[in-house]
Amino acid sequence: MKILKSFLVSCLLFSVTLQAQVPQYPKGYFRNPLNVPMQLVANFGELRTNHWHMGLDIRTQQRENLPVHAAAAGYIAKIKIEPFGFGRAIYINHPNGLTTLYAHLNDFAPTIEHWVKTQQYNQQSWEVELTPPPSLFPVGKGDFIAYSGNTGGSQGPHVHFEIRETATDKCLNPLLFGFPIADAVPPALTRLGMYDRNRSVYAQSPQLIGLRKTGTGRYALTKASPLKVGTDKISFGLGAVDYFTGSTNPNGVYSTRILLDDELQSEFILDSIDYNETRYMNAHIDYRYEALAGPYLQHLSRMPGDVTGVYTPTPTEGVLHLTDTAQHTVRIEVRDAAQNLSTLSFTVKYDPSLTPMVTAFNEKWYPQEVNIFEASGFEVFSTEYTLYDTVNVAYNANTAAYAASSTAVSPLYTFLHTSIPSHDSFTVRLKITTPLSGEAMDRIVIKNISGSRTNIAKGLWQRDNWAMAKFRQFGTFQAFLDTVPPTINTPPTDLSRATRLVFTPKDNFNEIKSFRAELNGQWLRFTNDKGKVWIYRFDEKFPPGEHELKVTVEDEAGNVTTKSWVVTR
């Protein structure tokens, strides 16, 4: 009996007073990786397309090629070069069990740059992920490692900086490490969205409620209280941003908790995130509302298909159960990494007379289940990780789009709305309705359009004239026969005054799978930053004289174009 009483007291204390402790990381261990004041354009946990921002974006005064320095002693453990993502990046392992990452760089320090170039030629690939031995590039705190840039997925000059646990690769919030960034400004709360949780969040639009500021860090509803609701289960989404002292740049908040009658209902904390989890940001926001041109609303409840550790586990997972018609107090607390606090308090009251009419749907897909949809000539298969909440199945087949295209080999199918997020890839199968020869069967691509985004995937031929591909966004799907090879621009034959070569291959489906250039039969390193053009800057690999230059380009369907020229430098 005493054990049970102790347990109940502990639960009560949990429900009333729980506020997760801020992790105590070493302060002063890491230095600013730049020699300019540490000003941020983005912080950890900021909301981005399909992901949380996983580090700090440090301003470089709108310039490139500022020296970048090791934040602490250690050794360079990995070097990565890719057309998108981080662009050119360096990872440094430190003896305290942490790793720092520096991304969107231009040239590395000369000795590092020389080694990387050698490895690229050995692998005959500009895009590489290299792991030098620990003894090759030891660094001290403050050692020069690279120049800042704007490479990869960057849209302006800056340095992306991360701190990770070396053993797990989990990203930690760098703002908890004591960097000199002034922050005495509490988060700003902008709007509240309310949901009927007797149905899916994707089957409704949030009821939007304006907020007004009543004091420093204090907010109230613009609507009269109590807030009357027609459902006994509700949840909320919150629009909130944070600011640093002296800055008007909006950033992400650190944590938010919601309490009902002083009992904790849900809490999310952005102190550490794994890259395997970052796409779950789409479950953290009202994805449908944002996709339909609304601002971000962050759910104060865990979606059924969200398996991350971002939300603190609670019995209700943030869905407020109103079991009577009395008034109940709701309190929302929002903090930044410096623990500046903003609060919103109001009352709610369940009124059964306001219960809305709900339209029934015959077919649904569910989170944490393998779902299958089958129609004539069209099939879709999900995994148990594809959905975050239940969705009503919507499907359409358009045969007119098939007849209108000379290269289409299937009707145009629409499956689910583009405002429904997909976490895991799902499989699409299309029946090919045009008779094809053996060679043509290997030139099928499936085109997926979701809003402004287009994906092209090679259709894998299956028996009985079906083609299959995997996608990660819902919308339209159609199969095409692609027998058109890419085109390659012709370079000048006289390169005596040129400093570089530039190729911009074109494809009818705008999908270049591979590019290879050779000089006299030897691979030549062309860069491909941002995936738009291939550039070679003349160096010792291209000596003066007459040479044969050959370029080979392949598209997603497997069509190949090869061209050769005799050029003189």
XYZ file of C-alpha atoms in Angstrom:
569
model
C 0.000 0.000 0.000
C 2.853 2.390 0.845
C 4.487 1.594 -2.508
C 1.243 2.383 -4.377
C 0.807 5.656 -2.424
C 4.392 6.649 -3.222
C 3.794 5.850 -6.889
C 0.636 8.020 -6.990
C 2.445 10.915 -5.332
C 5.241 10.590 -7.875
C 2.721 10.635 -10.732
C 1.092 13.758 -9.299
C 4.413 15.536 -9.031
C 5.166 14.424 -12.602
C 1.879 15.806 -13.903
C 2.105 19.148 -12.092
C 5.763 20.099 -12.034
C 7.523 18.194 -14.790
C 9.867 20.331 -16.795
C 12.716 18.503 -18.438
C 16.119 19.512 -17.194
C 18.321 21.308 -19.698
C 21.277 19.035 -20.564
C 24.517 20.221 -18.963
C 27.080 20.274 -21.741
C 30.640 21.621 -21.356
C 30.646 25.423 -21.662
C 33.663 26.978 -23.359
C 34.982 23.690 -24.748
C 34.121 24.720 -28.321
C 35.046 28.054 -29.868
C 33.331 30.003 -32.613
C 34.595 28.383 -35.851
C 34.897 31.839 -37.456
C 36.870 34.936 -36.495
C 33.868 37.222 -36.960
C 31.195 37.756 -34.277
C 28.927 34.737 -33.920
C 25.634 35.857 -35.430
C 23.059 33.319 -36.568
C 20.749 33.128 -39.535
C 19.234 29.839 -38.276
C 19.296 27.859 -35.031
C 18.876 24.229 -34.004
C 15.322 22.974 -34.402
C 14.217 25.620 -36.881
C 11.474 24.270 -39.150
C 12.578 23.470 -42.697
C 11.090 21.588 -45.652
C 10.952 17.911 -44.613
C 13.360 18.355 -41.691
C 14.384 20.208 -38.589
C 17.491 22.332 -38.929
C 20.151 20.292 -37.156
C 22.754 22.892 -36.239
C 23.594 26.586 -36.364
C 23.880 28.642 -39.555
C 26.583 31.191 -38.783
C 26.629 34.430 -40.759
C 29.750 35.193 -42.801
C 28.885 38.863 -43.402
C 27.467 37.970 -46.834
C 30.958 36.929 -47.939
C 32.658 33.707 -48.951
C 36.178 32.440 -48.236
C 36.398 33.475 -44.598
C 38.802 31.181 -42.708
C 37.046 28.364 -40.844
C 38.758 26.972 -37.734
C 38.477 23.796 -35.682
C 36.157 24.437 -32.741
C 38.290 22.211 -30.493
C 41.240 19.833 -30.642
C 40.739 16.459 -32.295
C 41.209 14.885 -35.724
C 39.427 15.061 -39.061
C 37.324 11.884 -39.156
C 35.313 12.414 -42.342
C 35.243 14.614 -45.429
C 32.160 14.697 -47.607
C 31.512 16.275 -51.015
C 28.051 16.155 -52.612
C 26.093 18.311 -55.083
C 23.303 19.111 -52.617
C 23.028 18.714 -48.844
C 26.191 19.848 -47.077
C 28.154 20.510 -50.276
C 31.758 20.339 -49.072
C 31.950 19.366 -45.390
C 34.473 18.403 -42.700
C 33.776 16.312 -39.573
C 36.146 16.525 -36.583
C 36.101 13.965 -33.752
C 37.059 15.298 -30.314
C 38.395 13.437 -27.272
C 35.280 14.319 -25.212
C 33.138 11.968 -27.341
C 31.648 14.674 -29.535
C 31.977 15.493 -33.238
C 31.748 18.893 -34.898
C 30.608 19.390 -38.495
C 31.427 22.332 -40.785
C 29.431 22.508 -44.030
C 28.875 24.505 -47.252
C 32.631 25.082 -47.455
C 34.712 26.171 -50.403
C 38.323 24.936 -50.609
C 39.777 22.984 -47.714
C 43.149 23.853 -46.173
C 45.869 23.125 -48.794
C 47.129 19.805 -47.373
C 43.552 18.557 -46.941
C 42.558 19.769 -50.404
C 45.486 17.976 -52.033
C 44.655 14.690 -50.290
C 40.964 14.927 -51.190
C 41.763 15.586 -54.849
C 44.025 12.527 -54.923
C 41.233 10.384 -53.466
C 38.726 11.716 -55.997
C 41.035 10.726 -58.860
C 41.635 7.326 -57.295
C 37.870 6.747 -57.070
C 37.148 8.577 -60.336
C 34.340 10.432 -58.602
C 33.932 14.062 -57.617
C 31.207 13.117 -55.123
C 32.961 11.293 -52.274
C 32.683 10.407 -48.601
C 36.186 9.926 -47.205
C 37.360 8.671 -43.798
C 41.045 9.580 -43.352
C 42.917 7.679 -40.628
C 42.933 9.533 -37.265
C 46.664 10.192 -37.512
C 46.469 11.907 -40.921
C 44.859 15.252 -40.017
C 45.150 16.003 -36.280
C 43.944 19.506 -35.391
C 44.271 21.827 -32.460
C 41.614 24.222 -31.228
C 41.537 27.136 -33.650
C 43.494 25.457 -36.462
C 42.566 26.591 -39.975
C 40.689 23.814 -41.820
C 38.819 25.425 -44.746
C 37.271 28.507 -46.301
C 33.588 29.352 -45.874
C 31.368 29.122 -48.909
C 27.923 28.578 -50.346
C 28.134 24.988 -51.637
C 25.516 22.238 -51.602
C 21.986 23.043 -50.487
C 23.024 26.476 -49.216
C 21.156 29.468 -50.629
C 23.554 32.122 -49.389
C 27.062 32.385 -47.882
C 27.265 30.944 -44.361
C 28.801 28.116 -42.314
C 26.530 25.325 -41.116
C 27.900 24.082 -37.767
C 26.787 21.003 -35.841
C 27.737 19.197 -32.641
C 27.051 15.446 -32.543
C 27.546 12.516 -30.219
C 30.335 10.587 -31.916
C 29.043 7.162 -30.868
C 25.424 7.695 -31.993
C 25.748 10.492 -34.589
C 22.844 12.231 -32.831
C 22.859 16.007 -33.247
C 22.905 18.077 -30.046
C 21.642 21.637 -29.694
C 24.782 23.813 -29.968
C 23.053 26.675 -28.124
C 23.415 24.607 -24.929
C 27.237 24.780 -25.123
C 27.700 28.382 -24.001
C 28.524 30.147 -27.263
C 28.601 33.963 -26.988
C 25.136 34.662 -28.402
C 23.033 37.138 -26.431
C 19.431 36.027 -25.910
C 17.156 37.851 -23.481
C 14.092 37.762 -25.742
C 11.254 35.298 -25.012
C 9.620 33.432 -27.912
C 6.864 35.163 -29.866
C 3.512 33.356 -30.084
C 1.577 34.141 -33.246
C -1.503 31.916 -33.560
C -3.260 28.880 -32.166
C -4.896 26.070 -34.141
C -7.440 23.703 -32.610
C -8.274 20.182 -33.854
C -11.098 17.699 -33.337
C -9.174 14.574 -32.363
C -12.082 12.232 -32.880
C -10.896 12.333 -36.483
C -7.607 12.621 -38.344
C -5.825 15.961 -38.528
C -5.621 15.369 -42.294
C -9.429 15.274 -42.560
C -9.858 18.815 -41.280
C -8.525 22.319 -41.277
C -7.512 23.749 -37.902
C -9.817 26.225 -36.212
C -7.518 29.238 -36.101
C -7.546 31.512 -33.082
C -5.648 34.790 -32.882
C -3.383 35.688 -29.980
C -2.672 39.028 -28.319
C 0.287 40.018 -26.221
C -0.604 41.083 -22.676
C 2.905 41.630 -21.316
C 6.479 40.481 -21.706
C 6.228 36.806 -22.540
C 2.477 36.683 -21.796
C -0.295 36.013 -24.315
C -4.069 35.572 -24.378
C -6.678 34.558 -26.951
C -8.338 37.231 -29.043
C -11.589 35.243 -28.627
C -13.654 35.366 -25.468
C -12.977 32.720 -22.857
C -14.094 30.009 -22.283
C -13.388 28.564 -25.702
C -16.440 26.418 -26.456
C -15.780 23.198 -28.383
C -18.103 20.628 -29.888
C -15.907 17.594 -29.352
C -14.701 15.819 -26.236
C -11.195 15.305 -27.625
C -9.148 18.268 -28.807
C -5.539 19.116 -29.483
C -3.712 22.296 -30.388
C -1.059 23.498 -32.799
C 0.949 26.614 -32.067
C 2.637 29.188 -34.253
C 5.775 30.317 -32.427
C 9.208 31.697 -33.302
C 12.193 32.858 -31.286
C 14.496 35.853 -31.610
C 17.973 36.646 -30.332
C 18.826 39.936 -28.706
C 19.303 42.633 -31.360
C 18.120 40.409 -34.223
C 14.876 40.376 -36.219
C 15.616 36.993 -37.784
C 12.951 34.422 -36.719
C 14.296 31.147 -35.325
C 12.892 27.909 -33.951
C 11.749 27.494 -30.346
C 13.420 25.059 -27.951
C 10.502 23.497 -26.059
C 6.750 23.712 -25.596
C 4.502 22.067 -23.032
C 0.717 22.062 -22.632
C -1.119 21.518 -19.330
C -4.805 20.907 -18.641
C -5.866 21.937 -15.129
C -2.155 21.975 -14.200
C -1.555 18.407 -15.384
C 1.015 17.905 -18.113
C -0.550 16.657 -21.358
C 2.388 16.880 -23.742
C 5.849 18.379 -24.124
C 8.342 18.548 -26.962
C 11.987 19.453 -26.494
C 14.448 20.105 -29.304
C 17.715 19.404 -27.492
C 18.888 16.418 -29.571
C 17.710 14.921 -32.867
C 18.979 12.030 -34.964
C 19.195 12.438 -38.743
C 17.158 9.228 -38.978
C 14.394 11.149 -37.194
C 14.591 14.567 -38.817
C 11.914 13.904 -41.454
C 9.464 13.409 -38.581
C 9.329 17.194 -38.539
C 6.461 16.592 -40.967
C 4.552 14.955 -38.097
C 5.521 17.750 -35.716
C 3.824 20.398 -37.888
C 0.390 20.578 -39.446
C 1.785 19.520 -42.808
C -1.528 19.801 -44.623
C -2.129 23.361 -43.412
C 1.391 24.453 -44.383
C 1.213 22.701 -47.774
C -1.965 24.615 -48.574
C -0.030 27.899 -48.121
C -0.503 28.357 -44.391
C 2.269 29.206 -41.891
C 3.852 26.608 -39.636
C 1.754 25.260 -36.755
C 3.642 22.971 -34.369
C 1.490 20.206 -32.902
C 1.355 20.136 -29.109
C 0.468 16.455 -29.376
C 2.290 13.476 -30.798
C 0.852 12.153 -34.069
C -0.046 8.413 -33.995
C 2.709 7.578 -36.478
C 5.453 9.635 -34.792
C 8.043 7.357 -33.150
C 10.695 9.967 -32.300
C 11.935 10.980 -28.883
C 11.111 14.638 -29.486
C 7.885 14.430 -27.446
C 7.937 13.500 -23.769
C 5.775 10.354 -23.326
C 2.516 11.109 -21.467
C -0.731 9.152 -21.026
C -2.720 11.452 -23.352
C 0.095 12.317 -25.816
C -1.326 15.850 -25.918
C -4.952 15.013 -26.795
C -7.116 16.786 -24.215
C -10.035 14.621 -23.015
C -12.982 16.732 -21.878
C -15.125 14.291 -19.923
C -17.640 16.858 -18.630
C -19.100 20.246 -19.549
C -17.219 22.216 -16.885
C -14.615 24.877 -17.660
C -11.024 23.679 -17.769
C -7.823 25.704 -17.770
C -5.258 25.259 -20.528
C -1.732 26.608 -20.117
C 0.927 26.552 -22.832
C 4.577 27.273 -21.970
C 7.161 27.984 -24.674
C 10.876 28.332 -24.016
C 13.983 29.076 -26.037
C 17.390 27.485 -25.422
C 18.257 30.299 -22.979
C 15.078 29.352 -21.041
C 13.294 32.638 -21.742
C 9.619 31.828 -21.196
C 6.386 32.802 -22.970
C 2.989 31.606 -21.750
C -0.564 31.406 -23.053
C -3.486 30.648 -20.722
C -7.199 30.251 -21.480
C -10.193 28.105 -20.577
C -12.120 25.537 -22.637
C -15.620 24.119 -22.228
C -17.173 21.116 -23.981
C -20.594 21.893 -25.459
C -22.224 18.763 -26.997
C -24.692 20.935 -28.924
C -21.795 22.114 -31.104
C -20.779 18.598 -32.202
C -19.957 18.792 -35.939
C -21.256 16.523 -38.687
C -18.534 14.197 -39.980
C -18.554 12.688 -43.474
C -17.852 8.953 -43.554
C -15.337 7.479 -46.019
C -15.366 3.874 -47.153
C -11.605 3.354 -47.455
C -8.858 4.633 -45.193
C -5.116 4.191 -44.774
C -3.719 3.977 -41.249
C -0.423 4.860 -39.536
C 1.784 2.035 -38.221
C 0.189 -0.367 -40.721
C 1.105 -1.759 -44.128
C -1.589 -0.327 -46.417
C -2.522 -1.552 -49.905
C -4.586 0.128 -52.601
C -5.498 -1.770 -55.762
C -7.383 -0.538 -58.815
C -7.423 -1.580 -62.447
C -3.910 -0.897 -63.758
C -2.723 0.910 -60.598
C -1.490 -0.288 -57.200
C 0.142 1.378 -54.175
C 1.817 -0.320 -51.192
C 2.895 1.552 -48.053
C 5.125 0.470 -45.183
C 4.130 0.769 -41.536
C 6.177 3.992 -41.370
C 4.611 5.830 -44.313
C 1.807 7.733 -42.530
C 1.593 9.887 -39.399
C -2.213 9.848 -39.091
C -5.216 8.201 -40.748
C -6.026 9.393 -44.284
C -9.140 9.063 -46.412
C -8.214 7.355 -49.680
C -8.737 9.516 -52.767
C -8.032 8.119 -56.237
C -8.613 9.065 -59.862
C -7.605 7.668 -63.277
C -7.322 10.040 -66.259
C -7.192 8.237 -69.604
C -7.374 11.506 -71.568
C -3.879 12.410 -70.375
C -2.702 9.080 -71.786
C -4.221 9.748 -75.198
C -2.831 13.304 -75.311
C 0.826 12.244 -74.942
C 2.787 10.410 -77.616
C 5.230 8.963 -75.070
C 2.818 8.048 -72.252
C 2.337 4.293 -71.782
C -0.213 4.452 -68.963
C -3.100 6.649 -67.868
C -2.439 9.487 -65.400
C -3.315 8.354 -61.890
C -3.883 10.578 -58.858
C -3.505 9.021 -55.414
C -4.055 11.034 -52.210
C -3.698 14.787 -52.047
C -0.292 16.454 -52.242
C -0.944 17.941 -48.786
C -0.653 14.476 -47.166
C 2.931 13.815 -45.996
C 4.716 10.520 -46.560
C 7.499 9.595 -44.173
C 8.710 6.325 -45.654
C 8.844 5.512 -49.354
C 5.865 3.692 -50.844
C 5.728 1.466 -53.926
C 3.716 2.376 -57.016
C 2.878 -0.198 -59.719
C 1.455 0.809 -63.104
C 0.065 -1.409 -65.849
C 1.791 -0.586 -69.159
C -0.993 -0.378 -71.702
C 1.182 0.127 -74.806
C 2.849 -2.976 -76.337
C 6.628 -2.644 -75.990
C 9.652 -4.480 -77.367
C 12.341 -5.953 -75.146
C 14.646 -2.927 -75.424
C 11.816 -0.438 -74.854
C 10.813 -2.272 -71.685
C 14.072 -1.022 -70.166
C 13.350 2.614 -71.043
C 10.295 3.187 -68.859
C 10.231 6.085 -66.388
C 7.465 6.940 -63.949
C 6.780 10.626 -63.410
C 5.381 11.836 -60.093
C 4.128 15.412 -59.647
C 3.287 16.718 -56.185
C 2.509 20.420 -56.202
C 5.597 22.212 -57.526
C 7.829 19.146 -57.110
C 8.482 16.595 -59.849
C 10.200 13.235 -59.348
C 11.380 10.922 -62.116
C 12.132 7.292 -61.297
C 13.142 4.429 -63.538
C 10.292 1.963 -63.846
C 11.439 -1.540 -62.992
C 9.765 -3.936 -65.421
C 7.740 -6.726 -63.875
C 5.888 -9.633 -65.419
C 2.501 -9.174 -67.063
C 3.473 -5.675 -68.295
C 3.693 -3.873 -64.964
C 6.331 -1.268 -64.026
C 7.277 -0.417 -60.452
C 9.045 2.477 -58.695
C 9.280 3.957 -55.196
C 8.267 7.495 -54.263
C 8.010 9.653 -51.163
C 5.295 12.110 -52.107
C 1.685 11.628 -53.110
C 0.094 13.239 -56.152
C -0.013 12.123 -59.790
C 1.768 9.140 -61.331
C 2.205 8.246 -65.006
C 4.534 5.962 -66.968
C 6.393 7.123 -70.084
C 8.619 5.542 -72.711
C 11.827 7.575 -72.805
C 14.100 6.791 -75.754
C 15.493 10.318 -76.137
C 19.160 10.556 -75.117
C 20.497 13.650 -73.316
C 22.101 16.493 -75.268
C 25.552 17.936 -74.571
C 26.727 21.435 -75.419
C 29.822 21.716 -77.657
C 32.901 23.327 -76.046
C 35.294 25.647 -77.910
C 38.054 23.753 -79.683
C 40.553 26.502 -78.881
C 40.937 26.670 -75.110
C 44.140 28.707 -75.042
C 42.465 31.639 -73.287
C 39.918 29.715 -71.249
C 40.236 29.131 -67.498
C 37.566 26.450 -67.241
C 35.246 24.092 -69.113
C 31.497 24.111 -68.475
C 28.968 21.489 -69.556
C 25.210 21.805 -69.038
C 23.651 18.597 -70.381
C 19.910 18.659 -71.070
C 17.321 15.874 -70.858
C 13.695 15.710 -71.915
C 12.724 14.647 -68.371
C 15.310 16.957 -66.715
C 16.982 14.020 -65.007
C 20.717 13.449 -65.549
C 21.816 10.265 -63.804
C 25.557 10.348 -64.515
C 28.245 12.466 -66.164
C 31.776 11.381 -67.054
C 34.541 13.315 -68.772
C 37.863 11.900 -70.031
C 40.962 13.571 -71.399
C 42.940 11.239 -73.629
C 41.181 8.313 -71.958
C 41.879 9.505 -68.387
C 39.073 10.546 -66.002
C 38.838 14.305 -65.496
C 37.423 15.798 -62.297
C 34.420 18.023 -63.023
C 32.638 19.562 -60.043
C 28.835 19.446 -59.903
C 27.857 21.743 -57.049
C 24.062 22.169 -56.776
C 23.601 19.605 -59.552
C 23.060 22.121 -62.343
C 26.304 22.308 -64.308
C 29.572 20.373 -64.505
C 32.669 22.582 -64.242
C 36.352 21.831 -64.700
C 38.953 24.434 -63.777
C 42.204 23.893 -65.645
C 45.029 22.403 -63.620
C 47.979 20.063 -64.113
C 45.662 17.287 -65.336
C 45.004 19.267 -68.542
C 48.457 20.298 -69.894
C 49.014 22.534 -72.936
C 48.738 20.894 -76.339
C 46.212 18.988 -78.435
C 43.955 16.484 -76.679
C 40.892 14.305 -77.131
C 38.082 15.334 -74.789
C 35.228 12.839 -74.384
C 32.018 13.317 -72.376
C 29.436 10.628 -71.607
C 26.037 11.457 -70.105
C 23.252 9.065 -69.051
C 19.666 9.900 -68.101
C 17.386 8.116 -65.615
C 15.906 5.844 -68.308
C 19.369 4.592 -69.318
C 19.758 6.561 -72.564
C 23.418 7.420 -73.130
C 25.059 10.162 -75.182
C 28.812 10.208 -75.839
C 30.610 12.993 -77.676
C 34.289 13.563 -78.455
C 36.208 16.648 -79.575
C 39.778 17.473 -80.397
C 40.669 20.541 -78.348
C 43.832 22.601 -77.941
C 45.046 24.348 -74.868
